[in-house]
């Protein structure tokens, strides 16, 4: 049973592609881990803002714009305290900036 040179080349190419994908994904996972660790220290309203905003930020959205829109929506919907919305949004935004970088 012998392995052809073409099969070896295909295997090597597949290994290189897989390795490249792992290297590209590693920084994204580190950023999410840092953002999640930061968010763990937020109060309940900050966590709600973080959770509502994360998907948009991780897909390339502008942190300030997304956090502003999501915070306004949560506050107007009575899901977070309006009086502390700005402070909580700023704290959540700092954590989300880690995910967006």
Coordinates of C-alpha atoms in Angstrom, one line a residue:
X1 CA 0.0 0.0 0.0
X2 CA 1.7 3.2 -1.1
X3 CA 0.6 6.8 -0.8
X4 CA 0.8 8.9 -3.9
X5 CA 2.6 12.2 -4.0
X6 CA -0.6 13.9 -4.8
X7 CA -2.3 12.6 -1.7
X8 CA 0.6 13.8 0.4
X9 CA 0.4 17.3 -1.1
X10 CA -3.3 17.5 -0.5
X11 CA -2.8 16.4 3.1
X12 CA -0.1 19.0 3.6
X13 CA -2.2 21.7 2.1
X14 CA -5.2 20.8 4.3
X15 CA -3.0 20.8 7.4
X16 CA -1.6 24.3 6.5
X17 CA -5.2 25.7 5.9
X18 CA -6.4 24.2 9.2
X19 CA -3.4 25.7 11.0
X20 CA -4.0 29.1 9.5
X21 CA -7.7 29.0 10.6
X22 CA -6.7 28.2 14.2
X23 CA -4.2 31.0 14.3
X24 CA -6.8 33.5 12.9
X25 CA -9.4 32.4 15.4
X26 CA -7.2 32.5 18.5
X27 CA -7.1 36.3 18.9
X28 CA -10.9 36.5 18.6
X29 CA -11.3 34.0 21.4
X30 CA -8.9 35.8 23.6
X31 CA -10.8 39.1 23.0
X32 CA -14.1 37.5 23.9
X33 CA -12.6 35.9 27.0
X34 CA -11.3 39.3 28.1
X35 CA -14.6 41.0 27.4
X36 CA -16.5 38.3 29.3
X37 CA -14.2 38.6 32.2
X38 CA -14.6 42.3 32.3
X39 CA -18.4 41.9 32.0
X40 CA -18.5 39.6 35.0
X41 CA -17.7 42.6 37.2
X42 CA -20.7 44.7 35.9
X43 CA -23.9 45.1 37.8
X44 CA -27.2 43.6 36.5
X45 CA -28.0 46.6 34.3
X46 CA -24.5 46.7 32.9
X47 CA -24.7 43.0 32.1
X48 CA -28.0 43.5 30.3
X49 CA -26.4 46.2 28.1
X50 CA -23.4 44.0 27.5
X51 CA -25.6 41.0 26.5
X52 CA -27.8 43.1 24.3
X53 CA -24.9 44.7 22.5
X54 CA -22.3 41.8 22.2
X55 CA -23.5 40.3 18.9
X56 CA -23.5 43.6 17.1
X57 CA -20.1 44.5 18.4
X58 CA -18.5 41.1 17.6
X59 CA -19.8 41.4 14.0
X60 CA -18.0 44.7 13.6
X61 CA -20.5 47.3 14.8
X62 CA -19.4 50.6 16.3
X63 CA -19.2 50.2 20.1
X64 CA -20.4 53.7 21.0
X65 CA -23.3 53.6 18.5
X66 CA -24.5 50.1 19.3
X67 CA -24.2 50.6 23.1
X68 CA -26.1 53.9 22.8
X69 CA -28.9 52.3 20.8
X70 CA -29.2 49.2 23.0
X71 CA -29.1 51.2 26.2
X72 CA -31.8 53.5 25.0
X73 CA -34.0 50.6 24.0
X74 CA -33.5 48.8 27.3
X75 CA -34.2 52.0 29.3
X76 CA -37.3 53.0 27.4
X77 CA -38.5 49.4 27.7
X78 CA -38.2 49.6 31.5
X79 CA -35.6 46.8 31.6
X80 CA -32.8 48.9 33.1
X81 CA -32.8 51.9 35.4
X82 CA -32.9 55.1 33.4
X83 CA -31.1 57.2 36.0
X84 CA -28.0 55.0 35.9
X85 CA -28.2 54.0 32.2
X86 CA -25.3 56.3 31.1
X87 CA -23.0 55.0 33.8
X88 CA -23.8 51.4 33.2
X89 CA -23.5 51.9 29.4
X90 CA -20.0 53.4 29.8
X91 CA -18.9 50.5 32.0
X92 CA -20.4 47.9 29.5
X93 CA -18.8 49.8 26.6
X94 CA -15.4 49.4 28.1
X95 CA -15.9 45.7 28.2
X96 CA -17.4 45.5 24.7
X97 CA -14.4 47.5 23.4
X98 CA -12.2 44.5 24.3
X99 CA -14.4 42.3 22.1
X100 CA -14.4 44.7 19.2
X101 CA -10.6 45.1 19.1

